[in-house]
Structure formats: structure tokens, C-alpha cells
Amino acid sequence: MIVHVATYKEGESEPGYWDNIDSRTHKVSLDYYRRESVKILSMFKEGLPGAEIEKASIDEAFVDFTTPVRQVLLQRYPYLADVPPNAPNGLDTPLPTPPSIEWNANTHLIPIDPDSETADQDFRTDPPTWHDVALHIAAEMMYKVRADIANKLGYTTSAGIARNKFLAKLSASYRKPFSQAVLRNLAIPCYLKPLEFQKIRFLGGKLGDTLAKEYDVSTVADLLPISLEVFQEKLGESAIWIYEVLRGIDRSEVKEKASVNKSMMAAKALHRPITKVSDGPHWIRVLSGELALRLNDARKERPSLWPKTLTMHAGSSKAPQ
């Protein structure tokens, strides 16, 4: 057995790499990963001033590049800042032709044609748009921050760059690990169609099971012919969100969260129920030790932080008695 994570055990104030660990008496510690996650997030904030950054989990975050990309866009193409005095239709006048884009080898372009190995041929038939230019600038920024993280902290990262959170998360897994991918608007339909819809965020649970059973299908392409009205009859309030996400539309915003959570939780899921009265106090002591350590870490950022309420829950196990 190779121990790759520290664990909490009764009688110790900090997690460690102990001999003879046992899931019946030890609890996995994610504290090291939480601390490293804070370092990585700090580097994103330092390297992307003006960007909105939302931490999604220990190893995942969403970045809204709107503000920093707009700044660079206007620096490089200042004629976009104002409507030309000779514009025939004022604000409704089409933008000038976008410049050609030289995509760096460090960024994977997801091709419009899913059977194509690269997206090189896409620009021969579909020239770049201003949205592509914006994605290109975001890709430059993202690569620089990722390279800094690799050099300073030694961690490899992957990124997906697209027009919304859903598509960015989806494209981040393209050509992993240690890579980044850009999903242009033109490539969205063909990229989504073969996808198993139950792999989409929030469609992997009961809602996804309902869709699969109701229509006896498995991919996004299978569901596209179904109208919004039919979805609404069957699925009610969820229908509009499902209809849109199948088409690559995600209206959720990137929102930065407070650096210190208002609550902390320590929990242990036991494979088998406890059978001795003494097991209860044992786990209370182990979980209390974890909370104490995490609280001390949080106080380094906010010294005045102090818990006001302690809540305990215990649930029955479905394991055989």
C-alpha cells in the first residue's frame, strides 16, 4: 500500500502519514490540498488583475476574462473604442474585419469538424471573428498564469476557454493533462452533439436519469429535435435550462466568493455502522481535531474569526448490519 494522503487520528493535533492506517479509525485530511489551492488561486488573482475569479472546488475555478480582455483589445485595436464619424449606421454599423489570428502551439483549438485532427482548415472556410480575437487574448493570459504556476509551485494545470462556464469546463478536459483548449462559437454545435448528456454538469443525477428514461436516448444530438414546449410539458421549470444547455447556452455568472467560508464542516462516512458506544466519542474527537486545525488556518487570514454555533449530525448507514 502506498500512502498518498495524510490522515487524522485520535490524539494527534495535526494530520500525518501514519503506519497501519485504517479507515475505521482514521480520516483522510485534505488540508494540504486546501492550502496549495489557496496559493494557486492567489497566483490567478495576481496574474489576472480585473478578472472575476470564482473558486468552484479545491482544484477548480472559473475566470471571467471580460474586463482584462477588453482592456487589451482596445489597446491593440483602439479604433474599436469609438464609432467612426463616417459610420453610415452609427452604432449599428458592422465592425471592421477582424485581423488574422496566429494561435500559439500551447493552445489547442477544438475543430469545427469533429473528424478533423486539428482546426487549421477551419479558418480557410470560416474566417476569425472578433469573438475569436477575444478568446485568443484570454488564451494568452491564461497560458502565462499557468506557466507561472508550473514554474513557481510545480503544479500542472489544464484550462478550457469558451464563451461561458459550462463550455469552458467541458473544453478543459480536451487533450488533458497540462494543456489548454479554446472552443470557438462555430465549433460548439459539433462538439456538443456526440456528448453523453448525463456527463453535463447537473444532468448526471435524477434529472439526467429522467431524460434518459423518458426519451430512451443518451447523447445531446438525440435530444436536440425535442422542442421546448415538449420539454416544458414533461419537465416543468427545468425545461428552459435543459433546452438551452443542450445548445451551449449557460446564463450563470462567474461570481467571486468570500475568501473565508461562513461555515466549516468535518464529516466521516463509515462503510459499516459503529457497533460500540466508545466509537461515538472517538469520531467526535477526530472530527474536532480537524475543525480546530482548519479554524486556526482561517484565523491567519482573519484573526477575529470565532465560531458561534456547533451543530452535530449522525445518520444511519445503509450498509448491511
C-alpha positions as semicolon CSV with decimal commas, in nm:
position;residue;x (nm);y (nm);z (nm)
1;M;0,000;0,000;0,000
2;I;0,129;0,345;-0,093
3;V;0,004;0,621;0,137
4;H;-0,052;0,932;-0,072
5;V;-0,258;1,143;0,167
6;A;-0,230;1,241;0,531
7;T;-0,492;1,126;0,779
8;Y;-0,630;1,235;1,114
9;K;-0,616;1,000;1,407
10;E;-0,729;1,032;1,765
11;G;-0,484;1,200;1,999
12;E;-0,296;1,396;1,730
13;S;-0,343;1,770;1,677
14;E;-0,238;1,755;1,311
15;P;-0,277;1,500;1,031
16;G;0,021;1,286;0,940
17;Y;0,142;0,990;0,739
18;W;0,096;0,712;0,990
19;D;0,174;0,342;0,980
20;N;-0,107;0,089;0,973
21;I;-0,381;0,333;0,878
22;D;-0,736;0,203;0,894
23;S;-1,049;0,370;0,755
24;R;-1,233;0,251;1,066
25;T;-1,017;0,472;1,290
26;H;-0,853;0,731;1,060
27;K;-0,996;1,013;0,848
28;V;-0,848;1,149;0,526
29;S;-0,711;1,504;0,551
30;L;-0,739;1,747;0,261
31;D;-0,577;2,035;0,449
32;Y;-0,255;2,027;0,247
33;Y;-0,453;2,046;-0,076
34;R;-0,664;2,333;0,059
35;R;-0,350;2,532;0,141
36;E;-0,198;2,469;-0,201
37;S;-0,530;2,562;-0,362
38;V;-0,515;2,900;-0,186
39;K;-0,165;2,958;-0,329
40;I;-0,278;2,873;-0,682
41;L;-0,587;3,094;-0,656
42;S;-0,370;3,382;-0,531
43;M;-0,147;3,349;-0,838
44;F;-0,451;3,364;-1,064
45;K;-0,566;3,682;-0,892
46;E;-0,220;3,839;-0,917
47;G;-0,172;3,737;-1,279
48;L;-0,519;3,839;-1,396
49;P;-0,594;4,181;-1,246
50;G;-0,950;4,286;-1,314
51;A;-1,075;3,934;-1,380
52;E;-1,357;3,784;-1,177
53;I;-1,247;3,452;-1,026
54;E;-1,487;3,204;-0,870
55;K;-1,347;2,910;-0,676
56;A;-1,555;2,605;-0,760
57;S;-1,369;2,342;-0,557
58;I;-1,023;2,261;-0,421
59;D;-0,888;2,205;-0,772
60;E;-1,120;2,406;-0,996
61;A;-1,206;2,770;-1,058
62;F;-1,392;2,979;-1,315
63;V;-1,245;3,300;-1,457
64;D;-1,439;3,581;-1,624
65;F;-1,188;3,749;-1,858
66;T;-1,426;4,023;-1,975
67;T;-1,253;4,323;-1,815
68;P;-0,885;4,238;-1,881
69;V;-0,959;4,116;-2,235
70;R;-1,150;4,435;-2,315
71;Q;-0,855;4,643;-2,196
72;V;-0,607;4,456;-2,416
73;L;-0,849;4,454;-2,708
74;L;-0,878;4,833;-2,703
75;Q;-0,503;4,874;-2,660
76;R;-0,431;4,665;-2,967
77;Y;-0,724;4,788;-3,174
78;P;-0,803;5,141;-3,049
79;Y;-1,036;5,207;-3,341
80;L;-1,292;4,983;-3,166
81;A;-1,329;5,233;-2,881
82;D;-1,537;5,487;-3,071
83;V;-1,785;5,483;-3,354
84;P;-1,620;5,640;-3,662
85;P;-1,777;5,974;-3,758
86;N;-1,840;5,844;-4,109
87;A;-2,011;5,524;-3,994
88;P;-2,326;5,505;-4,210
89;N;-2,546;5,343;-3,944
90;G;-2,386;5,472;-3,626
91;L;-2,369;5,204;-3,356
92;D;-2,541;4,959;-3,589
93;T;-2,258;4,979;-3,840
94;P;-2,080;4,641;-3,865
95;L;-1,737;4,622;-3,704
96;P;-1,434;4,627;-3,933
97;T;-1,292;4,295;-4,047
98;P;-1,103;4,125;-3,763
99;P;-0,731;4,062;-3,802
100;S;-0,594;3,717;-3,872
101;I;-0,501;3,517;-3,564
102;E;-0,179;3,329;-3,503
103;W;-0,270;3,066;-3,247
104;N;0,021;2,950;-3,034
105;A;0,119;2,586;-3,024
106;N;0,050;2,584;-2,649
107;T;-0,324;2,623;-2,713
108;H;-0,541;2,352;-2,868
109;L;-0,817;2,477;-3,095
110;I;-1,115;2,244;-3,086
111;P;-1,201;2,184;-3,455
112;I;-1,540;2,260;-3,607
113;D;-1,533;1,921;-3,778
114;P;-1,508;1,656;-3,504
115;D;-1,344;1,415;-3,752
116;S;-1,057;1,658;-3,807
117;E;-0,739;1,625;-3,601
118;T;-0,672;2,000;-3,600
119;A;-0,862;2,323;-3,656
120;D;-0,614;2,452;-3,915
121;Q;-0,859;2,409;-4,202
122;D;-1,143;2,586;-4,021
123;F;-1,007;2,934;-4,090
124;R;-0,984;2,864;-4,463
125;T;-1,363;2,842;-4,486
126;D;-1,462;3,030;-4,169
127;P;-1,250;3,340;-4,108
128;P;-1,196;3,461;-3,749
129;T;-1,448;3,681;-3,572
130;W;-1,393;3,947;-3,308
131;H;-1,512;3,693;-3,055
132;D;-1,227;3,467;-3,169
133;V;-0,987;3,757;-3,116
134;A;-1,115;3,795;-2,760
135;L;-1,074;3,422;-2,695
136;H;-0,720;3,443;-2,832
137;I;-0,630;3,721;-2,588
138;A;-0,781;3,523;-2,299
139;A;-0,578;3,220;-2,406
140;E;-0,258;3,427;-2,397
141;M;-0,336;3,546;-2,044
142;M;-0,431;3,200;-1,923
143;Y;-0,118;3,038;-2,060
144;K;0,106;3,293;-1,887
145;V;-0,056;3,233;-1,548
146;R;-0,047;2,856;-1,592
147;A;0,321;2,871;-1,684
148;D;0,394;3,084;-1,376
149;I;0,214;2,832;-1,154
150;A;0,415;2,546;-1,304
151;N;0,744;2,732;-1,258
152;K;0,685;2,864;-0,905
153;L;0,471;2,594;-0,746
154;G;0,548;2,295;-0,966
155;Y;0,184;2,216;-1,044
156;T;0,047;2,133;-1,388
157;T;-0,294;2,273;-1,476
158;S;-0,545;2,248;-1,758
159;A;-0,787;2,512;-1,883
160;G;-1,083;2,548;-2,114
161;I;-1,158;2,884;-2,275
162;A;-1,505;2,944;-2,415
163;R;-1,795;3,187;-2,402
164;N;-1,950;3,061;-2,077
165;K;-1,886;2,850;-1,766
166;F;-2,046;2,532;-1,895
167;L;-1,849;2,526;-2,220
168;A;-1,524;2,629;-2,052
169;K;-1,549;2,343;-1,802
170;L;-1,633;2,100;-2,080
171;S;-1,344;2,204;-2,303
172;A;-1,093;2,198;-2,015
173;S;-1,078;1,819;-2,045
174;Y;-0,977;1,836;-2,412
175;R;-0,622;1,699;-2,457
176;K;-0,552;1,685;-2,082
177;P;-0,328;1,693;-1,885
178;F;-0,126;2,015;-1,868
179;S;-0,293;2,183;-2,164
180;Q;-0,550;2,441;-2,256
181;A;-0,817;2,439;-2,525
182;V;-1,024;2,707;-2,695
183;L;-1,380;2,635;-2,807
184;R;-1,482;2,883;-3,077
185;N;-1,851;2,960;-3,123
186;L;-1,855;2,787;-3,461
187;A;-1,722;2,466;-3,307
188;I;-1,982;2,444;-3,029
189;P;-2,262;2,251;-3,209
190;C;-2,045;1,968;-3,342
191;Y;-1,853;1,944;-3,015
192;L;-2,171;1,900;-2,811
193;K;-2,371;1,665;-3,034
194;P;-2,184;1,338;-2,964
195;L;-2,156;1,414;-2,591
196;E;-2,345;1,192;-2,348
197;F;-2,580;1,445;-2,191
198;Q;-2,551;1,282;-1,848
199;K;-2,188;1,399;-1,838
200;I;-2,313;1,759;-1,838
201;R;-2,299;1,933;-1,502
202;F;-2,630;1,891;-1,314
203;L;-2,755;1,633;-1,566
204;G;-2,571;1,341;-1,409
205;G;-2,826;1,273;-1,135
206;K;-3,201;1,226;-1,118
207;L;-3,272;1,485;-1,387
208;G;-3,043;1,308;-1,633
209;D;-3,196;0,971;-1,545
210;T;-3,541;1,115;-1,610
211;L;-3,438;1,238;-1,955
212;A;-3,273;0,908;-2,046
213;K;-3,578;0,704;-1,944
214;E;-3,838;0,942;-2,084
215;Y;-3,687;0,963;-2,433
216;D;-3,470;0,647;-2,438
217;V;-3,166;0,842;-2,561
218;S;-2,810;0,909;-2,445
219;T;-2,646;1,193;-2,642
220;V;-2,702;1,565;-2,684
221;A;-2,780;1,510;-3,053
222;D;-3,063;1,273;-2,956
223;L;-3,235;1,546;-2,754
224;L;-3,192;1,841;-2,994
225;P;-3,504;1,762;-3,205
226;I;-3,726;1,786;-2,896
227;S;-3,899;2,123;-2,874
228;L;-3,904;2,350;-2,572
229;E;-4,281;2,305;-2,544
230;V;-4,246;1,928;-2,514
231;F;-3,973;1,966;-2,253
232;Q;-4,194;2,204;-2,054
233;E;-4,483;1,958;-2,056
234;K;-4,262;1,681;-1,920
235;L;-4,007;1,862;-1,703
236;G;-4,167;2,185;-1,587
237;E;-3,935;2,457;-1,455
238;S;-3,617;2,271;-1,555
239;A;-3,716;2,266;-1,922
240;I;-3,572;2,603;-2,028
241;W;-3,235;2,536;-1,866
242;I;-3,213;2,190;-2,028
243;Y;-3,317;2,322;-2,368
244;E;-3,053;2,594;-2,355
245;V;-2,763;2,395;-2,211
246;L;-2,803;2,135;-2,487
247;R;-2,733;2,422;-2,728
248;G;-2,433;2,556;-2,537
249;I;-2,620;2,836;-2,360
250;D;-2,532;2,898;-1,995
251;R;-2,657;3,215;-1,826
252;S;-2,484;3,159;-1,491
253;E;-2,231;3,427;-1,398
254;V;-1,883;3,396;-1,256
255;K;-1,908;3,532;-0,902
256;E;-1,614;3,563;-0,667
257;K;-1,678;3,408;-0,328
258;A;-1,561;3,521;0,014
259;S;-1,208;3,403;0,091
260;V;-1,321;3,267;0,429
261;N;-1,629;3,047;0,446
262;K;-1,902;3,133;0,693
263;S;-1,920;2,771;0,798
264;M;-1,692;2,469;0,823
265;M;-1,783;2,104;0,819
266;A;-1,597;1,788;0,910
267;A;-1,764;1,457;0,832
268;K;-1,682;1,089;0,815
269;A;-1,878;0,837;0,608
270;L;-1,839;0,492;0,758
271;H;-1,861;0,187;0,534
272;R;-2,019;-0,002;0,820
273;P;-2,214;0,136;1,117
274;I;-2,041;0,170;1,451
275;T;-2,117;-0,110;1,693
276;K;-1,962;0,018;2,016
277;V;-2,061;0,314;2,231
278;S;-1,696;0,418;2,253
279;D;-1,681;0,466;1,874
280;G;-1,900;0,775;1,901
281;P;-1,665;0,982;2,122
282;H;-1,370;0,856;1,916
283;W;-1,504;1,011;1,596
284;I;-1,610;1,329;1,774
285;R;-1,250;1,377;1,889
286;V;-1,109;1,305;1,542
287;L;-1,350;1,544;1,367
288;S;-1,299;1,811;1,634
289;G;-0,925;1,798;1,572
290;E;-0,980;1,861;1,202
291;L;-1,210;2,158;1,268
292;A;-0,964;2,307;1,518
293;L;-0,678;2,292;1,269
294;R;-0,884;2,443;0,987
295;L;-1,008;2,719;1,217
296;N;-0,650;2,807;1,313
297;D;-0,558;2,826;0,943
298;A;-0,854;3,056;0,877
299;R;-0,754;3,282;1,167
300;K;-0,423;3,354;0,997
301;E;-0,625;3,548;0,741
302;R;-0,893;3,675;0,979
303;P;-0,766;3,685;1,342
304;S;-1,107;3,787;1,476
305;L;-1,277;3,476;1,340
306;W;-1,452;3,281;1,614
307;P;-1,715;3,004;1,597
308;K;-2,056;3,078;1,745
309;T;-2,251;2,760;1,680
310;L;-2,158;2,394;1,678
311;T;-2,401;2,151;1,516
312;M;-2,371;1,774;1,519
313;H;-2,543;1,527;1,287
314;A;-2,544;1,149;1,285
315;G;-2,714;0,940;1,020
316;S;-2,790;0,573;0,982
317;S;-2,593;0,363;0,736
318;K;-2,740;0,159;0,452
319;A;-2,465;-0,100;0,489
320;P;-2,578;-0,448;0,597
321;Q;-2,597;-0,489;0,974
